[in-house]
Amino acid sequence: MSGHSLLVPAKGAAAGALRWAGILWFVVAAIGQAAFVGFILAFYGTRTVAGNYAGWNDKPLIDGYIVGDEAGNFVFAAHVLLASVVTLAGLVQLVPAIRRAFPALHRWSGRTFLVVAAFMALSGFWLTLVRGTSLSTVSSVAIVVDGLLILIFGGLAWRHAVKQQFDQHRVWAMRTFMAVSGVWFLRVGIMGWVLVNQGPVGMSDSLSGPADVVLVFGSYLIPLALLELYLWAERSAHAVPKFLSATIVLAAAAFTAIGVFGTIALMWAPYL
């Protein structure tokens, strides 16, 4: 039996391991993001519909409802409520079965995702730089960088879709999804870190501790790096990079699961 014939099954197994690791991570993330959408609607949505804007502050916030700040309150409400729209639209985009079975839904949810993502980035700039909704300079810089990446990645995803360059569109759309999900990743990352370390090691109330710096920038840079690792391994002709990347993605899925559990149990459920 030749060496080549031995390598083919190994490569196939590695490709399968990578694919299933990616699916597992997505399932964990989808559960967590669905819970995020549910919390937004159940907490902010119900209070907004009822006109109980001061009720936004029932949950600790940097700046929620502020008496007399009509512009700030409007932008805050739009930013928070549309987070549910962009999250749901993003999840729909990443399910291949939906793309194949409902191409029109994929196109319109994709347009919705990119337009709302751009609004989220711009409103995030306004809330951070004009309203001053930030705990520290570090978190402000992290928000601005994330917003810039959302605008750049989203613009490139749209451009490639218009040109019908769908392979490139897929990659840039996934990058946009990772950057847009930075707010969600931050919450999951904080709770995952706290639970794994049995306490807020290296963290401060102003999000300026050493762990905080890693978390606020890592909330989108780490997922983006994992995505690039996955895409590189997917293109690789060798089994080792695929197995290695699958192992890292599985570890990321495990950490994400811990963070999702902590976020739901400790950050959202107590306020519902």
mmCIF file of N, CA, C and O in Angstrom, residues 106-198:
data_model
loop_
_atom_site.group_PDB
_atom_site.id
_atom_site.type_symbol
_atom_site.label_atom_id
_atom_site.label_comp_id
_atom_site.label_asym_id
_atom_site.label_seq_id
_atom_site.Cartn_x
_atom_site.Cartn_y
_atom_site.Cartn_z
ATOM 1 N N HIS A 106 -32.252 34.362 2.264
ATOM 2 C CA HIS A 106 -30.827 34.593 2.495
ATOM 3 C C HIS A 106 -30.420 35.985 2.000
ATOM 4 O O HIS A 106 -29.696 36.705 2.697
ATOM 5 N N ARG A 107 -30.895 36.358 0.817
ATOM 6 C CA ARG A 107 -30.514 37.664 0.261
ATOM 7 C C ARG A 107 -31.059 38.807 1.116
ATOM 8 O O ARG A 107 -30.329 39.748 1.447
ATOM 9 N N TRP A 108 -32.329 38.726 1.499
ATOM 10 C CA TRP A 108 -32.927 39.824 2.237
ATOM 11 C C TRP A 108 -32.442 39.881 3.682
ATOM 12 O O TRP A 108 -32.246 40.970 4.242
ATOM 13 N N SER A 109 -32.237 38.724 4.289
ATOM 14 C CA SER A 109 -31.684 38.735 5.647
ATOM 15 C C SER A 109 -30.241 39.233 5.618
ATOM 16 O O SER A 109 -29.789 39.898 6.561
ATOM 17 N N GLY A 110 -29.533 38.921 4.526
ATOM 18 C CA GLY A 110 -28.169 39.411 4.379
ATOM 19 C C GLY A 110 -28.117 40.919 4.241
ATOM 20 O O GLY A 110 -27.272 41.593 4.855
ATOM 21 N N ARG A 111 -29.025 41.473 3.437
ATOM 22 C CA ARG A 111 -29.088 42.935 3.301
ATOM 23 C C ARG A 111 -29.442 43.586 4.629
ATOM 24 O O ARG A 111 -28.858 44.608 5.016
ATOM 25 N N THR A 112 -30.408 42.984 5.307
ATOM 26 C CA THR A 112 -30.796 43.509 6.622
ATOM 27 C C THR A 112 -29.621 43.474 7.584
ATOM 28 O O THR A 112 -29.344 44.448 8.303
ATOM 29 N N PHE A 113 -28.911 42.348 7.594
ATOM 30 C CA PHE A 113 -27.760 42.184 8.481
ATOM 31 C C PHE A 113 -26.716 43.265 8.226
ATOM 32 O O PHE A 113 -26.240 43.918 9.168
ATOM 33 N N LEU A 114 -26.367 43.505 6.965
ATOM 34 C CA LEU A 114 -25.294 44.452 6.656
ATOM 35 C C LEU A 114 -25.716 45.893 6.925
ATOM 36 O O LEU A 114 -24.918 46.689 7.436
ATOM 37 N N VAL A 115 -26.966 46.234 6.613
ATOM 38 C CA VAL A 115 -27.432 47.595 6.864
ATOM 39 C C VAL A 115 -27.510 47.872 8.367
ATOM 40 O O VAL A 115 -27.035 48.913 8.850
ATOM 41 N N VAL A 116 -28.095 46.939 9.109
ATOM 42 C CA VAL A 116 -28.219 47.135 10.560
ATOM 43 C C VAL A 116 -26.840 47.105 11.217
ATOM 44 O O VAL A 116 -26.581 47.850 12.174
ATOM 45 N N ALA A 117 -25.934 46.261 10.704
ATOM 46 C CA ALA A 117 -24.573 46.214 11.253
ATOM 47 C C ALA A 117 -23.890 47.564 11.103
ATOM 48 O O ALA A 117 -23.208 48.032 12.032
ATOM 49 N N ALA A 118 -24.069 48.213 9.950
ATOM 50 C CA ALA A 118 -23.492 49.542 9.751
ATOM 51 C C ALA A 118 -24.085 50.540 10.737
ATOM 52 O O ALA A 118 -23.358 51.362 11.330
ATOM 53 N N PHE A 119 -25.416 50.474 10.944
ATOM 54 C CA PHE A 119 -26.046 51.358 11.928
ATOM 55 C C PHE A 119 -25.505 51.087 13.327
ATOM 56 O O PHE A 119 -25.258 52.027 14.104
ATOM 57 N N MET A 120 -25.328 49.820 13.674
ATOM 58 C CA MET A 120 -24.821 49.474 14.997
ATOM 59 C C MET A 120 -23.432 50.058 15.218
ATOM 60 O O MET A 120 -23.109 50.553 16.303
ATOM 61 N N ALA A 121 -22.597 49.990 14.178
ATOM 62 C CA ALA A 121 -21.249 50.545 14.296
ATOM 63 C C ALA A 121 -21.306 52.061 14.488
ATOM 64 O O ALA A 121 -20.645 52.613 15.381
ATOM 65 N N LEU A 122 -22.127 52.745 13.667
ATOM 66 C CA LEU A 122 -22.205 54.205 13.747
ATOM 67 C C LEU A 122 -22.846 54.668 15.052
ATOM 68 O O LEU A 122 -22.382 55.631 15.676
ATOM 69 N N SER A 123 -23.908 53.987 15.476
ATOM 70 C CA SER A 123 -24.541 54.362 16.747
ATOM 71 C C SER A 123 -23.624 54.044 17.919
ATOM 72 O O SER A 123 -23.628 54.751 18.936
ATOM 73 N N GLY A 124 -22.807 52.978 17.782
ATOM 74 C CA GLY A 124 -21.823 52.669 18.810
ATOM 75 C C GLY A 124 -20.795 53.776 18.944
ATOM 76 O O GLY A 124 -20.392 54.145 20.060
ATOM 77 N N PHE A 125 -20.364 54.326 17.783
ATOM 78 C CA PHE A 125 -19.454 55.483 17.812
ATOM 79 C C PHE A 125 -20.104 56.637 18.572
ATOM 80 O O PHE A 125 -19.478 57.271 19.424
ATOM 81 N N TRP A 126 -21.381 56.921 18.250
ATOM 82 C CA TRP A 126 -22.070 58.063 18.856
ATOM 83 C C TRP A 126 -22.219 57.874 20.359
ATOM 84 O O TRP A 126 -21.944 58.799 21.141
ATOM 85 N N LEU A 127 -22.659 56.695 20.769
ATOM 86 C CA LEU A 127 -22.852 56.443 22.196
ATOM 87 C C LEU A 127 -21.537 56.541 22.962
ATOM 88 O O LEU A 127 -21.485 57.045 24.091
ATOM 89 N N THR A 128 -20.460 56.065 22.342
ATOM 90 C CA THR A 128 -19.160 56.055 23.020
ATOM 91 C C THR A 128 -18.502 57.424 23.025
ATOM 92 O O THR A 128 -18.043 57.902 24.073
ATOM 93 N N LEU A 129 -18.458 58.069 21.857
ATOM 94 C CA LEU A 129 -17.680 59.304 21.711
ATOM 95 C C LEU A 129 -18.479 60.562 22.023
ATOM 96 O O LEU A 129 -17.903 61.562 22.457
ATOM 97 N N VAL A 130 -19.799 60.549 21.807
ATOM 98 C CA VAL A 130 -20.614 61.738 22.053
ATOM 99 C C VAL A 130 -21.320 61.642 23.409
ATOM 100 O O VAL A 130 -21.223 62.545 24.239
ATOM 101 N N ARG A 131 -22.018 60.538 23.641
ATOM 102 C CA ARG A 131 -22.725 60.384 24.916
ATOM 103 C C ARG A 131 -21.775 60.001 26.051
ATOM 104 O O ARG A 131 -22.082 60.214 27.221
ATOM 105 N N GLY A 132 -20.645 59.429 25.696
ATOM 106 C CA GLY A 132 -19.681 59.041 26.724
ATOM 107 C C GLY A 132 -20.031 57.766 27.441
ATOM 108 O O GLY A 132 -19.670 57.576 28.613
ATOM 109 N N THR A 133 -20.732 56.853 26.750
ATOM 110 C CA THR A 133 -21.126 55.584 27.362
ATOM 111 C C THR A 133 -19.953 54.614 27.307
ATOM 112 O O THR A 133 -19.838 53.792 26.395
ATOM 113 N N SER A 134 -19.070 54.735 28.271
ATOM 114 C CA SER A 134 -17.867 53.903 28.302
ATOM 115 C C SER A 134 -17.291 53.904 29.706
ATOM 116 O O SER A 134 -17.400 54.899 30.435
ATOM 117 N N LEU A 135 -16.687 52.786 30.080
ATOM 118 C CA LEU A 135 -16.096 52.677 31.409
ATOM 119 C C LEU A 135 -14.661 53.172 31.469
ATOM 120 O O LEU A 135 -14.170 53.555 32.517
ATOM 121 N N SER A 136 -13.963 53.128 30.329
ATOM 122 C CA SER A 136 -12.552 53.523 30.324
ATOM 123 C C SER A 136 -12.119 53.861 28.907
ATOM 124 O O SER A 136 -12.820 53.564 27.930
ATOM 125 N N THR A 137 -10.959 54.479 28.806
ATOM 126 C CA THR A 137 -10.387 54.789 27.492
ATOM 127 C C THR A 137 -10.117 53.506 26.719
ATOM 128 O O THR A 137 -10.314 53.435 25.499
ATOM 129 N N VAL A 138 -9.685 52.473 27.434
ATOM 130 C CA VAL A 138 -9.389 51.190 26.787
ATOM 131 C C VAL A 138 -10.634 50.627 26.111
ATOM 132 O O VAL A 138 -10.602 50.227 24.946
ATOM 133 N N SER A 139 -11.758 50.628 26.840
ATOM 134 C CA SER A 139 -12.984 50.085 26.255
ATOM 135 C C SER A 139 -13.489 50.967 25.121
ATOM 136 O O SER A 139 -14.038 50.460 24.138
ATOM 137 N N SER A 140 -13.292 52.285 25.210
ATOM 138 C CA SER A 140 -13.699 53.186 24.132
ATOM 139 C C SER A 140 -12.925 52.897 22.855
ATOM 140 O O SER A 140 -13.500 52.818 21.761
ATOM 141 N N VAL A 141 -11.620 52.730 22.989
ATOM 142 C CA VAL A 141 -10.787 52.427 21.820
ATOM 143 C C VAL A 141 -11.196 51.096 21.213
ATOM 144 O O VAL A 141 -11.302 50.949 19.988
ATOM 145 N N ALA A 142 -11.458 50.100 22.075
ATOM 146 C CA ALA A 142 -11.855 48.781 21.582
ATOM 147 C C ALA A 142 -13.165 48.854 20.799
ATOM 148 O O ALA A 142 -13.320 48.213 19.755
ATOM 149 N N ILE A 143 -14.119 49.649 21.297
ATOM 150 C CA ILE A 143 -15.406 49.800 20.614
ATOM 151 C C ILE A 143 -15.219 50.472 19.255
ATOM 152 O O ILE A 143 -15.808 50.050 18.244
ATOM 153 N N VAL A 144 -14.410 51.510 19.206
ATOM 154 C CA VAL A 144 -14.184 52.228 17.952
ATOM 155 C C VAL A 144 -13.496 51.328 16.923
ATOM 156 O O VAL A 144 -13.883 51.288 15.749
ATOM 157 N N VAL A 145 -12.492 50.578 17.347
ATOM 158 C CA VAL A 145 -11.799 49.671 16.428
ATOM 159 C C VAL A 145 -12.761 48.608 15.901
ATOM 160 O O VAL A 145 -12.786 48.312 14.692
ATOM 161 N N ASP A 146 -13.578 48.063 16.790
ATOM 162 C CA ASP A 146 -14.551 47.059 16.364
ATOM 163 C C ASP A 146 -15.534 47.658 15.355
ATOM 164 O O ASP A 146 -15.868 47.036 14.334
ATOM 165 N N GLY A 147 -16.011 48.864 15.623
ATOM 166 C CA GLY A 147 -16.932 49.517 14.705
ATOM 167 C C GLY A 147 -16.315 49.742 13.333
ATOM 168 O O GLY A 147 -16.978 49.548 12.298
ATOM 169 N N LEU A 148 -15.053 50.149 13.296
ATOM 170 C CA LEU A 148 -14.364 50.345 12.018
ATOM 171 C C LEU A 148 -14.251 49.029 11.254
ATOM 172 O O LEU A 148 -14.449 48.982 10.029
ATOM 173 N N LEU A 149 -13.944 47.946 11.963
ATOM 174 C CA LEU A 149 -13.846 46.638 11.313
ATOM 175 C C LEU A 149 -15.207 46.209 10.756
ATOM 176 O O LEU A 149 -15.284 45.654 9.653
ATOM 177 N N ILE A 150 -16.280 46.475 11.506
ATOM 178 C CA ILE A 150 -17.621 46.130 11.028
ATOM 179 C C ILE A 150 -17.916 46.851 9.717
ATOM 180 O O ILE A 150 -18.413 46.246 8.753
ATOM 181 N N LEU A 151 -17.617 48.136 9.656
ATOM 182 C CA LEU A 151 -17.884 48.914 8.446
ATOM 183 C C LEU A 151 -17.039 48.429 7.270
ATOM 184 O O LEU A 151 -17.536 48.307 6.136
ATOM 185 N N ILE A 152 -15.773 48.138 7.522
ATOM 186 C CA ILE A 152 -14.883 47.674 6.445
ATOM 187 C C ILE A 152 -15.297 46.292 5.962
ATOM 188 O O ILE A 152 -15.472 46.060 4.755
ATOM 189 N N PHE A 153 -15.460 45.360 6.889
ATOM 190 C CA PHE A 153 -15.821 43.984 6.516
ATOM 191 C C PHE A 153 -17.200 43.941 5.848
ATOM 192 O O PHE A 153 -17.389 43.245 4.850
ATOM 193 N N GLY A 154 -18.162 44.677 6.410
ATOM 194 C CA GLY A 154 -19.501 44.697 5.844
ATOM 195 C C GLY A 154 -19.506 45.293 4.437
ATOM 196 O O GLY A 154 -20.207 44.791 3.548
ATOM 197 N N GLY A 155 -18.736 46.358 4.242
ATOM 198 C CA GLY A 155 -18.632 46.959 2.912
ATOM 199 C C GLY A 155 -18.053 45.993 1.889
ATOM 200 O O GLY A 155 -18.529 45.905 0.746
ATOM 201 N N LEU A 156 -17.043 45.238 2.284
ATOM 202 C CA LEU A 156 -16.431 44.269 1.375
ATOM 203 C C LEU A 156 -17.368 43.094 1.108
ATOM 204 O O LEU A 156 -17.436 42.582 -0.017
ATOM 205 N N ALA A 157 -18.123 42.665 2.126
ATOM 206 C CA ALA A 157 -19.095 41.583 1.927
ATOM 207 C C ALA A 157 -20.156 42.015 0.922
ATOM 208 O O ALA A 157 -20.549 41.250 0.031
ATOM 209 N N TRP A 158 -20.645 43.240 1.056
ATOM 210 C CA TRP A 158 -21.656 43.770 0.134
ATOM 211 C C TRP A 158 -21.086 43.876 -1.277
ATOM 212 O O TRP A 158 -21.734 43.491 -2.260
ATOM 213 N N ARG A 159 -19.866 44.403 -1.386
ATOM 214 C CA ARG A 159 -19.227 44.601 -2.695
ATOM 215 C C ARG A 159 -19.076 43.285 -3.442
ATOM 216 O O ARG A 159 -19.386 43.184 -4.639
ATOM 217 N N HIS A 160 -18.606 42.242 -2.750
ATOM 218 C CA HIS A 160 -18.416 40.948 -3.406
ATOM 219 C C HIS A 160 -19.752 40.297 -3.764
ATOM 220 O O HIS A 160 -19.853 39.587 -4.769
ATOM 221 N N ALA A 161 -20.793 40.551 -2.965
ATOM 222 C CA ALA A 161 -22.117 40.010 -3.289
ATOM 223 C C ALA A 161 -22.652 40.653 -4.561
ATOM 224 O O ALA A 161 -23.204 39.973 -5.440
ATOM 225 N N VAL A 162 -22.495 41.976 -4.665
ATOM 226 C CA VAL A 162 -22.957 42.693 -5.853
ATOM 227 C C VAL A 162 -22.237 42.196 -7.108
ATOM 228 O O VAL A 162 -22.837 42.049 -8.176
ATOM 229 N N LYS A 163 -20.941 41.899 -6.955
ATOM 230 C CA LYS A 163 -20.149 41.406 -8.085
ATOM 231 C C LYS A 163 -20.321 39.904 -8.307
ATOM 232 O O LYS A 163 -19.680 39.333 -9.189
ATOM 233 N N GLN A 164 -21.192 39.273 -7.494
ATOM 234 C CA GLN A 164 -21.449 37.834 -7.559
ATOM 235 C C GLN A 164 -20.172 37.004 -7.359
ATOM 236 O O GLN A 164 -20.025 35.918 -7.906
ATOM 237 N N GLN A 165 -19.276 37.539 -6.547
ATOM 238 C CA GLN A 165 -18.066 36.807 -6.149
ATOM 239 C C GLN A 165 -18.372 36.152 -4.803
ATOM 240 O O GLN A 165 -17.968 36.608 -3.752
ATOM 241 N N PHE A 166 -19.130 35.055 -4.876
ATOM 242 C CA PHE A 166 -19.773 34.526 -3.676
ATOM 243 C C PHE A 166 -18.808 33.859 -2.704
ATOM 244 O O PHE A 166 -19.073 33.831 -1.507
ATOM 245 N N ASP A 167 -17.703 33.309 -3.189
ATOM 246 C CA ASP A 167 -16.721 32.741 -2.259
ATOM 247 C C ASP A 167 -16.123 33.830 -1.377
ATOM 248 O O ASP A 167 -16.005 33.673 -0.162
ATOM 249 N N GLN A 168 -15.728 34.950 -2.014
ATOM 250 C CA GLN A 168 -15.185 36.066 -1.237
ATOM 251 C C GLN A 168 -16.266 36.689 -0.350
ATOM 252 O O GLN A 168 -15.997 37.097 0.782
ATOM 253 N N HIS A 169 -17.488 36.760 -0.876
ATOM 254 C CA HIS A 169 -18.605 37.302 -0.086
ATOM 255 C C HIS A 169 -18.800 36.480 1.189
ATOM 256 O O HIS A 169 -18.996 37.039 2.274
ATOM 257 N N ARG A 170 -18.762 35.148 1.052
ATOM 258 C CA ARG A 170 -18.952 34.272 2.214
ATOM 259 C C ARG A 170 -17.917 34.554 3.294
ATOM 260 O O ARG A 170 -18.247 34.667 4.480
ATOM 261 N N VAL A 171 -16.665 34.699 2.892
ATOM 262 C CA VAL A 171 -15.586 34.929 3.855
ATOM 263 C C VAL A 171 -15.761 36.276 4.560
ATOM 264 O O VAL A 171 -15.673 36.364 5.790
ATOM 265 N N TRP A 172 -16.043 37.334 3.793
ATOM 266 C CA TRP A 172 -16.177 38.661 4.398
ATOM 267 C C TRP A 172 -17.447 38.759 5.246
ATOM 268 O O TRP A 172 -17.476 39.474 6.259
ATOM 269 N N ALA A 173 -18.498 38.031 4.849
ATOM 270 C CA ALA A 173 -19.719 38.013 5.658
ATOM 271 C C ALA A 173 -19.452 37.345 7.004
ATOM 272 O O ALA A 173 -19.949 37.808 8.049
ATOM 273 N N MET A 174 -18.677 36.263 7.007
ATOM 274 C CA MET A 174 -18.343 35.603 8.272
ATOM 275 C C MET A 174 -17.478 36.505 9.145
ATOM 276 O O MET A 174 -17.652 36.553 10.373
ATOM 277 N N ARG A 175 -16.560 37.232 8.518
ATOM 278 C CA ARG A 175 -15.739 38.173 9.289
ATOM 279 C C ARG A 175 -16.608 39.276 9.891
ATOM 280 O O ARG A 175 -16.410 39.686 11.043
ATOM 281 N N THR A 176 -17.582 39.744 9.118
ATOM 282 C CA THR A 176 -18.500 40.759 9.629
ATOM 283 C C THR A 176 -19.294 40.217 10.811
ATOM 284 O O THR A 176 -19.480 40.910 11.823
ATOM 285 N N PHE A 177 -19.761 38.980 10.700
ATOM 286 C CA PHE A 177 -20.519 38.358 11.784
ATOM 287 C C PHE A 177 -19.690 38.313 13.060
ATOM 288 O O PHE A 177 -20.193 38.616 14.152
ATOM 289 N N MET A 178 -18.429 37.931 12.963
ATOM 290 C CA MET A 178 -17.562 37.860 14.143
ATOM 291 C C MET A 178 -17.383 39.235 14.768
ATOM 292 O O MET A 178 -17.435 39.394 15.994
ATOM 293 N N ALA A 179 -17.171 40.260 13.926
ATOM 294 C CA ALA A 179 -16.965 41.608 14.455
ATOM 295 C C ALA A 179 -18.251 42.162 15.072
ATOM 296 O O ALA A 179 -18.225 42.772 16.150
ATOM 297 N N VAL A 180 -19.396 41.942 14.403
ATOM 298 C CA VAL A 180 -20.678 42.409 14.923
ATOM 299 C C VAL A 180 -20.999 41.747 16.257
ATOM 300 O O VAL A 180 -21.603 42.358 17.146
ATOM 301 N N SER A 181 -20.576 40.495 16.417
ATOM 302 C CA SER A 181 -20.879 39.735 17.636
ATOM 303 C C SER A 181 -19.950 40.087 18.789
ATOM 304 O O SER A 181 -20.005 39.449 19.842
ATOM 305 N N GLY A 182 -19.121 41.116 18.615
ATOM 306 C CA GLY A 182 -18.166 41.480 19.660
ATOM 307 C C GLY A 182 -18.812 41.759 21.008
ATOM 308 O O GLY A 182 -18.286 41.358 22.051
ATOM 309 N N VAL A 183 -19.959 42.447 21.008
ATOM 310 C CA VAL A 183 -20.652 42.746 22.268
ATOM 311 C C VAL A 183 -21.074 41.452 22.962
ATOM 312 O O VAL A 183 -20.925 41.306 24.176
ATOM 313 N N TRP A 184 -21.600 40.516 22.171
ATOM 314 C CA TRP A 184 -22.008 39.221 22.741
ATOM 315 C C TRP A 184 -20.787 38.440 23.223
ATOM 316 O O TRP A 184 -20.782 37.891 24.324
ATOM 317 N N PHE A 185 -19.738 38.395 22.398
ATOM 318 C CA PHE A 185 -18.518 37.683 22.784
ATOM 319 C C PHE A 185 -17.917 38.261 24.063
ATOM 320 O O PHE A 185 -17.349 37.527 24.875
ATOM 321 N N LEU A 186 -18.019 39.578 24.242
ATOM 322 C CA LEU A 186 -17.456 40.194 25.443
ATOM 323 C C LEU A 186 -18.153 39.666 26.688
ATOM 324 O O LEU A 186 -17.490 39.313 27.673
ATOM 325 N N ARG A 187 -19.477 39.599 26.661
ATOM 326 C CA ARG A 187 -20.208 39.094 27.810
ATOM 327 C C ARG A 187 -19.892 37.625 28.071
ATOM 328 O O ARG A 187 -19.674 37.210 29.215
ATOM 329 N N VAL A 188 -19.859 36.848 27.007
ATOM 330 C CA VAL A 188 -19.526 35.423 27.140
ATOM 331 C C VAL A 188 -18.091 35.254 27.630
ATOM 332 O O VAL A 188 -17.806 34.398 28.482
ATOM 333 N N GLY A 189 -17.189 36.075 27.108
ATOM 334 C CA GLY A 189 -15.794 35.991 27.516
ATOM 335 C C GLY A 189 -15.603 36.349 28.974
ATOM 336 O O GLY A 189 -14.848 35.678 29.702
ATOM 337 N N ILE A 190 -16.270 37.421 29.421
ATOM 338 C CA ILE A 190 -16.162 37.827 30.824
ATOM 339 C C ILE A 190 -16.657 36.721 31.746
ATOM 340 O O ILE A 190 -15.981 36.334 32.716
ATOM 341 N N MET A 191 -17.842 36.174 31.455
ATOM 342 C CA MET A 191 -18.401 35.149 32.332
ATOM 343 C C MET A 191 -17.610 33.850 32.240
ATOM 344 O O MET A 191 -17.428 33.153 33.251
ATOM 345 N N GLY A 192 -17.117 33.513 31.055
ATOM 346 C CA GLY A 192 -16.283 32.322 30.925
ATOM 347 C C GLY A 192 -15.007 32.452 31.739
ATOM 348 O O GLY A 192 -14.599 31.513 32.441
ATOM 349 N N TRP A 193 -14.380 33.633 31.679
ATOM 350 C CA TRP A 193 -13.148 33.882 32.421
ATOM 351 C C TRP A 193 -13.393 33.804 33.928
ATOM 352 O O TRP A 193 -12.620 33.188 34.666
ATOM 353 N N VAL A 194 -14.484 34.431 34.376
ATOM 354 C CA VAL A 194 -14.800 34.434 35.805
ATOM 355 C C VAL A 194 -15.076 33.016 36.307
ATOM 356 O O VAL A 194 -14.588 32.615 37.382
ATOM 357 N N LEU A 195 -15.830 32.232 35.542
ATOM 358 C CA LEU A 195 -16.164 30.877 35.979
ATOM 359 C C LEU A 195 -14.952 29.954 35.955
ATOM 360 O O LEU A 195 -14.748 29.160 36.879
ATOM 361 N N VAL A 196 -14.142 30.048 34.921
ATOM 362 C CA VAL A 196 -12.954 29.190 34.818
ATOM 363 C C VAL A 196 -11.972 29.491 35.946
ATOM 364 O O VAL A 196 -11.354 28.583 36.525
ATOM 365 N N ASN A 197 -11.835 30.781 36.292
ATOM 366 C CA ASN A 197 -10.865 31.184 37.316
ATOM 367 C C ASN A 197 -11.486 31.292 38.711
ATOM 368 O O ASN A 197 -10.795 31.685 39.655
ATOM 369 N N GLN A 198 -12.786 30.975 38.810
ATOM 370 C CA GLN A 198 -13.487 31.065 40.096
ATOM 371 C C GLN A 198 -13.406 32.455 40.700
ATOM 372 O O GLN A 198 -13.326 32.623 41.920
#
